[in-house]
CSV table of C-alpha atoms in Angstrom, one decimal:
chain,number,residue,atom,x,y,z
A,1,MET,CA,106.0,31.3,-18.4
A,2,SER,CA,107.9,33.2,-15.8
A,3,ILE,CA,110.8,35.5,-15.4
A,4,GLU,CA,112.8,32.7,-13.8
A,5,TYR,CA,112.1,30.5,-16.8
A,6,ILE,CA,113.3,33.1,-19.2
A,7,ILE,CA,116.4,33.6,-17.2
A,8,SER,CA,117.2,29.9,-17.1
A,9,MET,CA,116.6,29.7,-20.8
A,10,ILE,CA,119.2,32.5,-21.3
A,11,THR,CA,121.7,30.8,-19.0
A,12,ASN,CA,121.2,27.5,-20.7
A,13,ASN,CA,121.3,28.7,-24.3
A,14,TRP,CA,123.2,32.0,-24.3
A,15,PRO,CA,125.9,30.8,-26.7
A,16,MET,CA,123.3,30.0,-29.3
A,17,PHE,CA,121.5,33.3,-28.9
A,18,LEU,CA,124.8,35.2,-28.9
A,19,ARG,CA,126.1,33.4,-32.0
A,20,GLY,CA,122.8,34.1,-33.7
A,21,ALA,CA,122.9,37.8,-32.9
A,22,GLY,CA,126.6,37.8,-34.0
A,23,MET,CA,125.6,36.2,-37.3
A,24,THR,CA,122.8,38.7,-37.8
A,25,LEU,CA,125.1,41.6,-37.1
A,26,LEU,CA,127.8,40.2,-39.4
A,27,ILE,CA,125.4,39.8,-42.3
A,28,SER,CA,123.7,43.1,-41.9
A,29,ILE,CA,127.0,45.1,-41.4
A,30,ILE,CA,128.8,43.6,-44.4
A,31,GLY,CA,125.6,43.6,-46.4
A,32,THR,CA,124.9,47.3,-45.7
A,33,ILE,CA,128.5,48.3,-46.4
A,34,PHE,CA,128.6,46.4,-49.7
A,35,GLY,CA,125.2,47.6,-50.5
A,36,ALA,CA,126.2,51.2,-49.9
A,37,VAL,CA,129.2,50.8,-52.2
A,38,ILE,CA,127.0,49.3,-54.9
A,39,GLY,CA,124.5,52.1,-54.4
A,40,LEU,CA,127.1,54.8,-54.6
A,41,LEU,CA,128.6,53.4,-57.8
A,42,ALA,CA,125.2,52.9,-59.4
A,43,GLY,CA,124.0,56.3,-58.2
A,44,VAL,CA,127.1,58.0,-59.7
A,45,ILE,CA,126.8,56.2,-63.0
A,46,ARG,CA,123.1,57.0,-63.2
A,47,THR,CA,123.7,60.8,-62.8
A,48,ILE,CA,126.4,61.1,-65.5
A,49,PRO,CA,125.3,63.9,-67.8
A,50,LYS,CA,124.6,63.0,-71.4
A,51,PRO,CA,127.9,62.7,-73.2
A,52,GLU,CA,128.6,64.5,-76.5
A,53,ARG,CA,130.0,61.6,-78.4
A,54,LYS,CA,127.5,59.1,-79.9
A,55,MET,CA,129.4,55.9,-78.9
A,56,LYS,CA,129.7,57.0,-75.3
A,57,ARG,CA,126.0,58.0,-75.3
A,58,ILE,CA,125.0,54.5,-76.5
A,59,LEU,CA,127.3,52.8,-74.0
A,60,LEU,CA,125.9,54.9,-71.1
A,61,LYS,CA,122.4,54.1,-72.2
A,62,VAL,CA,123.0,50.4,-72.1
A,63,VAL,CA,124.7,50.6,-68.7
A,64,ASN,CA,121.8,52.6,-67.4
A,65,LEU,CA,119.4,50.1,-68.7
A,66,ILE,CA,121.1,47.3,-67.0
A,67,LEU,CA,121.3,49.2,-63.7
A,68,SER,CA,117.5,50.1,-64.0
A,69,ALA,CA,116.7,46.4,-64.5
A,70,TYR,CA,118.8,45.4,-61.5
A,71,ILE,CA,117.2,48.1,-59.3
A,72,GLU,CA,113.7,47.4,-60.3
A,73,PHE,CA,114.1,43.6,-60.1
A,74,PHE,CA,115.6,43.5,-56.6
A,75,ARG,CA,113.3,46.2,-55.2
A,76,GLY,CA,110.3,44.5,-56.7
A,77,THR,CA,110.7,41.0,-55.4
A,78,PRO,CA,110.7,39.8,-51.7
A,79,MET,CA,114.2,39.1,-50.3
A,80,ILE,CA,112.9,35.8,-48.9
A,81,VAL,CA,112.1,34.6,-52.4
A,82,GLN,CA,115.4,36.0,-53.8
A,83,ALA,CA,117.2,34.0,-51.2
A,84,MET,CA,115.5,30.8,-52.3
A,85,VAL,CA,116.0,31.5,-56.0
A,86,ILE,CA,119.7,32.5,-55.7
A,87,PHE,CA,120.7,29.9,-53.2
A,88,TYR,CA,119.1,26.9,-54.8
A,89,GLY,CA,119.2,28.3,-58.3
A,90,SER,CA,123.0,28.8,-58.2
A,91,ALA,CA,123.4,25.1,-57.2
A,92,LEU,CA,121.0,24.0,-59.9
A,93,ALA,CA,122.1,26.1,-62.8
A,94,PHE,CA,125.8,26.5,-62.2
A,95,GLY,CA,126.6,23.7,-59.8
A,96,ILE,CA,127.9,26.3,-57.3
A,97,ASP,CA,127.4,25.1,-53.8
A,98,MET,CA,127.3,28.4,-52.0
A,99,ASP,CA,128.4,28.7,-48.4
A,100,ARG,CA,125.2,29.7,-46.6
A,101,THR,CA,126.8,32.8,-44.9
A,102,THR,CA,128.3,33.9,-48.2
A,103,ALA,CA,125.0,33.5,-49.9
A,104,ALA,CA,123.3,35.5,-47.1
A,105,ILE,CA,125.8,38.4,-47.4
A,106,PHE,CA,125.5,38.3,-51.2
A,107,ILE,CA,121.7,38.5,-51.1
A,108,VAL,CA,121.6,41.3,-48.5
A,109,SER,CA,124.3,43.3,-50.4
A,110,ILE,CA,122.5,43.3,-53.7
A,111,ASN,CA,119.2,44.0,-52.1
A,112,THR,CA,120.6,46.9,-50.2
A,113,GLY,CA,122.5,48.1,-53.3
A,114,ALA,CA,119.2,48.3,-55.2
A,115,TYR,CA,117.6,50.5,-52.5
A,116,MET,CA,120.8,52.5,-51.9
A,117,ALA,CA,121.2,53.3,-55.6
A,118,GLU,CA,117.9,55.2,-55.5
A,119,ILE,CA,118.7,56.8,-52.2
A,120,VAL,CA,122.1,58.0,-53.6
A,121,ARG,CA,120.4,59.2,-56.8
A,122,GLY,CA,118.0,61.2,-54.7
A,123,GLY,CA,120.9,62.6,-52.7
A,124,VAL,CA,122.7,63.6,-55.8
A,125,ILE,CA,119.7,65.3,-57.3
A,126,SER,CA,119.1,67.2,-54.1
A,127,ILE,CA,122.6,68.9,-54.3
A,128,ASP,CA,122.4,72.4,-55.6
A,129,LYS,CA,123.1,72.7,-59.3
A,130,GLY,CA,125.6,75.5,-58.4
A,131,GLN,CA,127.9,73.0,-56.8
A,132,PHE,CA,128.2,71.0,-60.0
A,133,GLU,CA,128.6,74.2,-62.1
A,134,ALA,CA,131.3,75.6,-59.8
A,135,ALA,CA,133.2,72.3,-60.0
A,136,GLN,CA,132.9,72.2,-63.8
A,137,ALA,CA,133.9,75.8,-64.1
A,138,ILE,CA,137.3,75.1,-62.6
A,139,GLY,CA,137.8,72.2,-65.0
A,140,MET,CA,136.8,69.2,-63.0
A,141,ASN,CA,135.3,66.2,-64.9
A,142,HIS,CA,132.4,64.1,-63.6
A,143,VAL,CA,134.4,61.8,-61.5
A,144,GLN,CA,136.4,64.6,-59.9
A,145,THR,CA,133.2,66.6,-59.3
A,146,MET,CA,131.6,63.7,-57.7
A,147,TRP,CA,134.5,62.6,-55.6
A,148,SER,CA,135.7,66.0,-54.3
A,149,VAL,CA,132.5,68.0,-54.1
A,150,VAL,CA,129.2,66.1,-54.5
A,151,LEU,CA,129.6,62.7,-52.9
A,152,PRO,CA,130.9,64.1,-49.5
A,153,GLN,CA,127.7,66.2,-49.3
A,154,VAL,CA,125.5,63.3,-50.5
A,155,ILE,CA,127.0,60.9,-48.0
A,156,ARG,CA,126.2,63.3,-45.2
A,157,ASN,CA,122.7,63.8,-46.4
A,158,ILE,CA,121.9,60.2,-47.0
A,159,LEU,CA,123.3,59.0,-43.7
A,160,PRO,CA,119.8,58.9,-42.0
A,161,ALA,CA,118.4,56.9,-44.9
A,162,THR,CA,121.4,54.6,-44.8
A,163,GLY,CA,120.9,54.1,-41.1
A,164,ASN,CA,117.3,53.2,-41.8
A,165,GLN,CA,118.5,50.6,-44.4
A,166,PHE,CA,121.0,49.2,-41.8
A,167,ILE,CA,118.2,48.7,-39.3
A,168,ILE,CA,115.9,47.1,-41.8
A,169,ASN,CA,118.8,44.8,-42.7
A,170,ILE,CA,119.2,43.7,-39.1
A,171,LYS,CA,115.6,42.8,-38.9
A,172,ASP,CA,115.2,41.4,-42.4
A,173,THR,CA,118.1,39.0,-42.1
A,174,SER,CA,115.6,36.9,-40.2
A,175,VAL,CA,114.0,35.8,-43.5
A,176,LEU,CA,117.4,34.1,-44.4
A,177,ASN,CA,116.5,31.3,-42.0
A,178,VAL,CA,114.8,29.8,-45.1
A,179,ILE,CA,118.2,28.9,-46.5
A,180,GLY,CA,119.4,27.7,-43.1
A,181,VAL,CA,121.6,30.7,-42.1
A,182,THR,CA,122.2,30.4,-38.4
A,183,GLU,CA,121.2,34.0,-37.6
A,184,LEU,CA,119.2,35.1,-34.5
A,185,TYR,CA,115.7,34.0,-35.7
A,186,PHE,CA,117.0,30.6,-36.8
A,187,GLN,CA,118.7,30.1,-33.4
A,188,ALA,CA,115.5,31.2,-31.5
A,189,LYS,CA,113.6,28.7,-33.6
A,190,THR,CA,116.1,26.0,-32.8
A,191,VAL,CA,115.9,26.7,-29.1
A,192,ALA,CA,112.1,26.6,-29.4
A,193,GLY,CA,112.3,23.3,-31.1
A,194,ILE,CA,114.4,21.8,-28.4
A,195,SER,CA,112.5,23.2,-25.4
A,196,PHE,CA,108.9,23.0,-26.9
A,197,LYS,CA,108.5,26.6,-25.7
A,198,TYR,CA,107.8,29.3,-28.2
A,199,PHE,CA,107.1,32.6,-26.3
A,200,GLU,CA,110.4,32.6,-24.3
A,201,PRO,CA,113.0,32.1,-27.0
A,202,PHE,CA,111.3,34.6,-29.4
A,203,PHE,CA,110.9,37.1,-26.5
A,204,ILE,CA,114.6,36.9,-25.9
A,205,ALA,CA,115.3,37.3,-29.7
A,206,CYS,CA,113.0,40.3,-29.7
A,207,ILE,CA,115.0,42.0,-27.0
A,208,LEU,CA,118.2,41.2,-28.7
A,209,TYR,CA,117.0,42.6,-32.1
A,210,PHE,CA,115.9,45.8,-30.3
A,211,VAL,CA,119.3,46.2,-28.5
A,212,MET,CA,121.1,45.8,-31.9
A,213,THR,CA,118.9,48.3,-33.8
A,214,PHE,CA,118.9,50.9,-31.0
A,215,THR,CA,122.7,50.7,-30.6
A,216,VAL,CA,123.0,51.2,-34.4
A,217,THR,CA,120.7,54.3,-34.1
A,218,LEU,CA,122.8,55.8,-31.4
A,219,ILE,CA,126.1,55.2,-33.2
A,220,LEU,CA,124.8,56.7,-36.4
A,221,ARG,CA,123.6,59.8,-34.5
A,222,TYR,CA,127.1,60.2,-33.1
A,223,ILE,CA,128.7,59.8,-36.6
A,224,GLU,CA,126.3,62.4,-38.0
A,225,ARG,CA,127.3,64.9,-35.3
A,226,ARG,CA,131.0,64.2,-35.9
A,227,LEU,CA,130.6,64.7,-39.7
A,228,ASP,CA,128.9,68.1,-39.2
A,229,GLY,CA,132.0,69.3,-37.5
A,230,PRO,CA,132.4,72.0,-35.0
A,231,GLU,CA,129.9,74.9,-35.0
A,232,ASN,CA,132.7,77.3,-34.6
A,233,TYR,CA,135.9,78.0,-36.4
A,234,SER,CA,139.1,79.6,-35.3
A,235,MET,CA,140.5,82.7,-36.9
A,236,ILE,CA,144.0,82.8,-38.0
A,237,GLY,CA,145.5,86.1,-36.7
A,238,GLN,CA,143.4,89.2,-36.4
A,239,PRO,CA,141.3,90.5,-39.3
A,240,PRO,CA,141.5,94.1,-40.2
A,241,PRO,CA,138.8,96.0,-38.2
A,242,GLN,CA,136.5,96.9,-41.2
A,243,LEU,CA,136.2,93.2,-42.0
A,244,MET,CA,134.9,92.5,-38.5
A,245,LEU,CA,131.4,93.9,-39.3
A,246,PRO,CA,129.9,91.1,-41.3
A,247,ARG,CA,131.1,88.6,-38.7
A,248,ASN,CA,127.7,89.1,-36.9
A,249,ASN,CA,126.5,86.5,-39.3
A,250,ALA,CA,129.2,84.1,-38.6
A,251,ASN,CA,128.5,80.9,-36.6
A,252,ILE,CA,124.9,80.9,-37.5
A,253,ASP,CA,123.8,77.7,-39.1
B,1,MET,CA,147.0,93.2,-77.6
B,2,GLY,CA,145.8,89.9,-79.2
B,3,SER,CA,142.3,88.7,-78.5
B,4,VAL,CA,142.1,85.8,-76.1
B,5,ILE,CA,138.5,84.8,-76.7
B,6,GLU,CA,136.7,85.5,-79.9
B,7,VAL,CA,133.0,84.8,-80.1
B,8,GLN,CA,131.6,84.5,-83.7
B,9,HIS,CA,128.0,84.4,-84.7
B,10,LEU,CA,127.0,82.8,-81.4
B,11,SER,CA,123.4,81.9,-80.9
B,12,LYS,CA,121.6,80.1,-78.1
B,13,SER,CA,118.0,78.9,-77.8
B,14,PHE,CA,116.2,77.3,-75.0
B,15,GLY,CA,113.6,75.3,-76.9
B,16,ASN,CA,112.1,77.7,-79.4
B,17,HIS,CA,113.0,80.7,-77.3
B,18,GLU,CA,116.0,82.5,-78.8
B,19,VAL,CA,118.1,84.0,-76.0
B,20,LEU,CA,121.2,85.0,-78.0
B,21,ARG,CA,121.3,86.0,-81.6
B,22,ASP,CA,124.3,86.3,-83.8
B,23,ILE,CA,126.7,87.6,-81.2
B,24,ASP,CA,130.1,88.8,-82.4
B,25,PHE,CA,132.4,89.8,-79.7
B,26,SER,CA,136.0,89.5,-78.6
B,27,VAL,CA,138.0,89.7,-75.4
B,28,ASN,CA,141.5,91.2,-75.5
B,29,LYS,CA,144.3,90.4,-73.2
B,30,GLY,CA,144.3,92.7,-70.1
B,31,GLU,CA,141.0,94.2,-70.9
B,32,VAL,CA,138.2,94.8,-68.4
B,33,ILE,CA,134.8,94.4,-70.1
B,34,CYS,CA,131.5,95.1,-68.4
B,35,ILE,CA,128.4,93.7,-69.9
B,36,ILE,CA,125.2,95.6,-69.0
B,37,GLY,CA,121.6,95.3,-70.0
B,38,SER,CA,118.2,94.6,-68.5
B,39,SER,CA,117.2,91.3,-67.0
B,40,GLY,CA,116.5,88.7,-69.7
B,41,SER,CA,118.7,90.5,-72.2
B,42,GLY,CA,121.0,87.4,-72.4
B,43,LYS,CA,124.1,88.8,-70.6
B,44,SER,CA,124.4,85.9,-68.2
B,45,THR,CA,123.7,83.4,-70.9
B,46,LEU,CA,126.5,84.8,-73.0
B,47,LEU,CA,128.9,84.5,-70.1
B,48,ARG,CA,127.7,80.9,-69.4
B,49,CYS,CA,128.1,80.1,-73.1
B,50,ILE,CA,131.7,81.3,-73.0
B,51,ASN,CA,132.7,78.7,-70.5
B,52,LEU,CA,130.3,76.2,-71.9
B,53,LEU,CA,128.0,75.9,-68.8
B,54,GLU,CA,125.4,76.4,-71.5
B,55,LYS,CA,126.0,74.7,-74.8
B,56,PRO,CA,125.7,77.3,-77.6
B,57,SER,CA,123.2,76.4,-80.3
B,58,GLY,CA,125.3,77.9,-83.1
B,59,GLY,CA,128.4,79.9,-83.9
B,60,GLN,CA,132.0,79.6,-82.8
B,61,ILE,CA,134.1,80.4,-79.8
B,62,ILE,CA,137.7,80.8,-80.6
B,63,TYR,CA,140.2,80.6,-77.7
B,64,ARG,CA,143.8,81.3,-78.6
B,65,GLY,CA,143.1,80.3,-82.2
B,66,GLU,CA,141.3,77.1,-81.4
B,67,ASN,CA,137.6,76.4,-81.9
B,68,ILE,CA,136.6,75.1,-78.5
B,69,LEU,CA,133.2,74.0,-79.8
B,70,ASP,CA,134.9,71.4,-81.9
B,71,GLU,CA,133.9,68.0,-80.7
B,72,LYS,CA,137.5,66.9,-80.3
B,73,HIS,CA,138.4,69.9,-78.1
B,74,ASP,CA,139.0,69.1,-74.4
B,75,ILE,CA,136.4,71.1,-72.5
B,76,HIS,CA,138.0,70.6,-69.1
B,77,ALA,CA,141.4,71.8,-70.3
B,78,TYR,CA,139.7,74.9,-71.6
B,79,ARG,CA,137.6,75.6,-68.6
B,80,LYS,CA,140.5,75.6,-66.2
B,81,LYS,CA,141.9,78.6,-68.1
B,82,LEU,CA,138.7,80.6,-67.3
B,83,GLY,CA,137.9,81.6,-63.8
B,84,MET,CA,134.2,81.9,-63.0
B,85,VAL,CA,132.5,83.8,-60.2
B,86,PHE,CA,128.8,83.1,-59.7
B,87,GLN,CA,126.0,85.2,-58.5
B,88,GLN,CA,125.2,82.6,-55.9
B,89,PHE,CA,128.9,82.1,-54.9
B,90,ASN,CA,128.6,78.3,-55.2
B,91,LEU,CA,131.4,77.7,-52.7
B,92,PHE,CA,131.9,74.0,-52.1
B,93,ASN,CA,129.8,73.4,-49.0
B,94,ASN,CA,131.9,70.5,-47.8
B,95,HIS,CA,135.2,72.4,-47.8
B,96,ASN,CA,136.5,75.3,-45.7
B,97,ALA,CA,137.7,78.5,-47.3
B,98,LEU,CA,141.2,77.2,-47.8
B,99,ASN,CA,140.2,73.9,-49.3
B,100,ASN,CA,137.8,75.7,-51.6
B,101,CYS,CA,140.8,77.4,-53.1
B,102,MET,CA,142.9,74.3,-53.1
B,103,VAL,CA,140.8,71.4,-54.4
B,104,GLY,CA,140.8,72.6,-58.1
B,105,GLN,CA,144.5,73.2,-58.0
B,106,VAL,CA,145.3,69.8,-56.7
B,107,LYS,CA,142.7,67.8,-58.7
B,108,VAL,CA,142.7,69.7,-62.0
B,109,LEU,CA,146.1,71.4,-62.2
B,110,LYS,CA,147.8,68.5,-60.3
B,111,ARG,CA,149.7,70.9,-58.1
B,112,SER,CA,151.2,69.5,-54.9
B,113,LYS,CA,149.3,70.2,-51.7
B,114,GLU,CA,152.1,72.5,-50.5
B,115,ASP,CA,152.2,74.6,-53.6
B,116,ALA,CA,148.4,74.7,-53.8
B,117,GLU,CA,148.2,75.9,-50.2
B,118,LYS,CA,150.8,78.6,-50.8
B,119,ILE,CA,148.9,79.9,-53.8
B,120,ALA,CA,145.5,79.6,-52.1
B,121,LEU,CA,146.8,81.7,-49.2
B,122,LYS,CA,148.2,84.3,-51.5
B,123,TYR,CA,144.9,84.8,-53.2
B,124,LEU,CA,142.9,84.6,-50.0
B,125,LYS,CA,145.1,87.5,-48.8
B,126,VAL,CA,144.4,89.4,-52.0
B,127,VAL,CA,140.6,89.3,-51.2
B,128,GLY,CA,141.2,89.9,-47.5
B,129,MET,CA,140.0,86.5,-46.4
B,130,ASP,CA,143.2,85.0,-45.2
B,131,HIS,CA,142.0,85.1,-41.6
B,132,TYR,CA,139.1,82.8,-42.4
B,133,VAL,CA,140.9,79.8,-43.9
B,134,ASN,CA,139.2,77.5,-41.4
B,135,ALA,CA,135.6,78.7,-41.9
B,136,LYS,CA,133.0,76.7,-43.8
B,137,PRO,CA,130.9,78.5,-46.3
B,138,LYS,CA,127.8,78.4,-44.0
B,139,GLN,CA,129.7,80.3,-41.4
B,140,LEU,CA,130.5,83.2,-43.7
B,141,SER,CA,128.5,86.2,-44.8
B,142,GLY,CA,127.5,86.7,-48.4
B,143,GLY,CA,130.3,89.2,-49.1
B,144,GLN,CA,132.8,87.0,-47.5
B,145,LYS,CA,131.6,84.0,-49.5
B,146,GLN,CA,131.9,85.9,-52.7
B,147,ARG,CA,135.4,87.0,-51.8
B,148,VAL,CA,136.5,83.4,-51.2
B,149,ALA,CA,134.8,82.5,-54.5
B,150,ILE,CA,137.0,85.1,-56.2
B,151,ALA,CA,140.1,83.7,-54.5
B,152,ARG,CA,139.1,80.2,-55.6
B,153,ALA,CA,138.9,81.3,-59.2
B,154,LEU,CA,142.2,83.3,-59.0
B,155,SER,CA,144.0,80.3,-57.4
B,156,MET,CA,143.6,78.5,-60.7
B,157,GLU,CA,145.6,81.4,-62.2
B,158,PRO,CA,143.3,81.7,-65.2
B,159,ASP,CA,143.7,83.6,-68.4
B,160,VAL,CA,140.3,85.3,-68.1
B,161,MET,CA,138.1,85.9,-65.2
B,162,LEU,CA,134.3,85.8,-65.7
B,163,PHE,CA,132.0,87.4,-63.2
B,164,ASP,CA,128.3,86.6,-63.4
B,165,GLU,CA,126.5,89.4,-61.5
B,166,PRO,CA,128.8,88.9,-58.5
B,167,THR,CA,127.1,91.4,-56.3
B,168,SER,CA,123.4,90.8,-57.2
B,169,ALA,CA,122.8,88.3,-54.4
B,170,LEU,CA,124.5,90.5,-51.7
B,171,ASP,CA,123.0,92.7,-49.1
B,172,PRO,CA,123.6,96.3,-50.0
B,173,GLU,CA,126.2,96.8,-47.2
B,174,MET,CA,128.3,94.0,-48.6
B,175,VAL,CA,128.4,95.1,-52.2
B,176,GLY,CA,131.2,97.5,-51.5
B,177,GLU,CA,133.7,95.0,-50.2
B,178,VAL,CA,133.3,92.8,-53.2
B,179,LEU,CA,133.5,95.7,-55.7
B,180,LYS,CA,136.6,97.0,-53.9
B,181,VAL,CA,138.3,93.6,-54.5
B,182,MET,CA,137.3,93.6,-58.1
B,183,LYS,CA,138.6,97.1,-58.7
B,184,GLU,CA,141.9,96.1,-57.2
B,185,LEU,CA,142.0,93.1,-59.5
B,186,ALA,CA,141.1,95.3,-62.5
B,187,SER,CA,144.1,97.5,-61.8
B,188,THR,CA,146.5,94.6,-61.9
B,189,GLY,CA,146.0,94.0,-65.6
B,190,LEU,CA,143.8,90.9,-65.2
B,191,THR,CA,141.5,90.1,-68.1
B,192,MET,CA,138.0,90.4,-66.8
B,193,LEU,CA,134.6,89.9,-68.2
B,194,ILE,CA,131.9,91.2,-65.9
B,195,VAL,CA,128.2,91.0,-66.1
B,196,THR,CA,126.9,93.6,-63.7
B,197,HIS,CA,124.1,95.9,-62.7
B,198,GLU,CA,126.5,98.3,-60.9
B,199,MET,CA,126.7,101.2,-63.4
B,200,GLU,CA,129.0,103.4,-61.3
B,201,PHE,CA,131.4,100.5,-61.1
B,202,ALA,CA,131.3,99.8,-64.8
B,203,LYS,CA,131.9,103.4,-65.5
B,204,GLU,CA,134.9,103.4,-63.3
B,205,VAL,CA,136.7,100.2,-64.1
B,206,ALA,CA,135.7,99.1,-67.6
B,207,ASP,CA,137.9,99.6,-70.6
B,208,ARG,CA,134.9,98.7,-72.7
B,209,VAL,CA,131.2,98.4,-72.0
B,210,VAL,CA,128.9,96.1,-73.9
B,211,PHE,CA,125.2,96.9,-73.8
B,212,MET,CA,122.9,93.9,-74.5
B,213,ASP,CA,119.3,94.1,-75.4
B,214,LYS,CA,116.9,91.2,-76.4
B,215,GLY,CA,119.7,88.8,-77.2
B,216,VAL,CA,121.9,91.0,-79.3
B,217,ILE,CA,124.8,93.4,-78.6
B,218,ALA,CA,123.0,96.7,-79.1
B,219,GLU,CA,126.0,98.9,-78.5
B,220,GLU,CA,129.6,98.6,-77.4
B,221,GLY,CA,132.3,101.1,-76.7
B,222,PRO,CA,134.4,102.8,-74.1
B,223,PRO,CA,132.4,103.8,-70.9
B,224,GLU,CA,132.5,107.5,-71.9
B,225,GLN,CA,130.6,106.7,-75.0
B,226,ILE,CA,128.1,104.4,-73.5
B,227,PHE,CA,127.3,106.4,-70.4
B,228,ASN,CA,127.7,110.0,-71.7
B,229,ASN,CA,127.0,109.8,-75.5
B,230,PRO,CA,125.1,106.6,-76.3
B,231,ARG,CA,124.5,106.3,-80.0
B,232,GLU,CA,121.6,103.9,-79.8
B,233,GLU,CA,118.1,104.9,-78.7
B,234,ARG,CA,117.8,101.6,-76.8
B,235,THR,CA,121.0,102.4,-74.8
B,236,LYS,CA,119.6,105.8,-73.9
B,237,THR,CA,116.3,104.4,-72.7
B,238,PHE,CA,118.0,101.7,-70.6
B,239,LEU,CA,120.4,104.1,-69.0
B,240,LYS,CA,117.6,106.6,-68.2
B,241,ARG,CA,115.7,103.8,-66.5
B,242,THR,CA,118.6,102.5,-64.5
B,243,LEU,CA,120.4,105.7,-63.6
B,244,SER,CA,117.4,107.7,-62.5
């Protein structure tokens, strides 16, 4: 093992590593986005207040039960096992020959969705009750309240947790090599198989994983700062002098 | 002067704790009513029952001849007719002052953005906050937040304005600016229902004062009666305690 050997391994195999990293990113980005959407939907449904009408109440209970089952099942079983069950199971049970990449995105999405549903629910619970009451008091229904008032605040608050999930996804797509998805780990293993060297290809993969996760961390930090908006605001015109007094408190977070 | 809201035999319990008992009470158009009473007497609960933030356990609430507790009645359509101002302001944290006053108009009343903005600015001006349209709630002081909250409720152009202890969470020096706005509103003929601990304010602006004690209306009447010649012993004791 030497630095030169690692460099020559990169120069000889870079298309494979790059394609692997690209596949890893593709699966984890799309999986995280779909998962976040599933999580938001599930989170919103699970926080609907108990309806007055009996029929609606029963319907909501059934939907909640299905959602709970989904969340508990996908949080409670390893993704590597889910991958095998879904990929081979769909072929066996329904005769569906899933494209490996599609299967990978599907598995990561529903897995992320299960985690995100709980993250969103936690985010909704953490919003002050007064925000809901104020929205209800001006006549908003649950969907309007969620869309215009609660979710924008929830999304800001759960961004760090979502970033966490994204980073976990980048790393955990490596288990999808069991269904033959050509992501980064799979490619590293292939290079190892060709060259009979193990340390070097996985060392390269290791660096690539870290570069991807760290870049994501930096991007999310930036987005968080953008969402928080400017610390200051501009006044329109001049306020009357007696109203200037309480402005001592302005601009303090 | 027809009554806008009529509360009949209203009761409310939290578990086995009865907070309101057999409340009969009506709000007439253009009237300013102040509800006073010690903490825990049920005044806030009564207000919150009126716009159904709390579900009454019994009785009826009649709004313009319709029983709004009827299962078929559209709660959202009723609530947009009532403006609510909270003790804790409850401005939407994700919106600036202007949007706080616009979002309900656009989403609930389906007004166009242009109309909504015009109306929002009009009411922000009424409360003296038109210079702060760009400010987020966290950048405003308590008094400023409460004035924006009043503008938000007014922007819906409601039939009745409900105020739930609007100055109780404010620093003493900011109470005045909010009360001043409320006095101006009272003089415009707006129907207002105010839960308050500000006795001087109640004496000055109220057409009628309702004194609540232990979940019932103990006495109601014009401010001269309640503050100068209270008929009930309970009212006398309460006023002695608060005014001294």
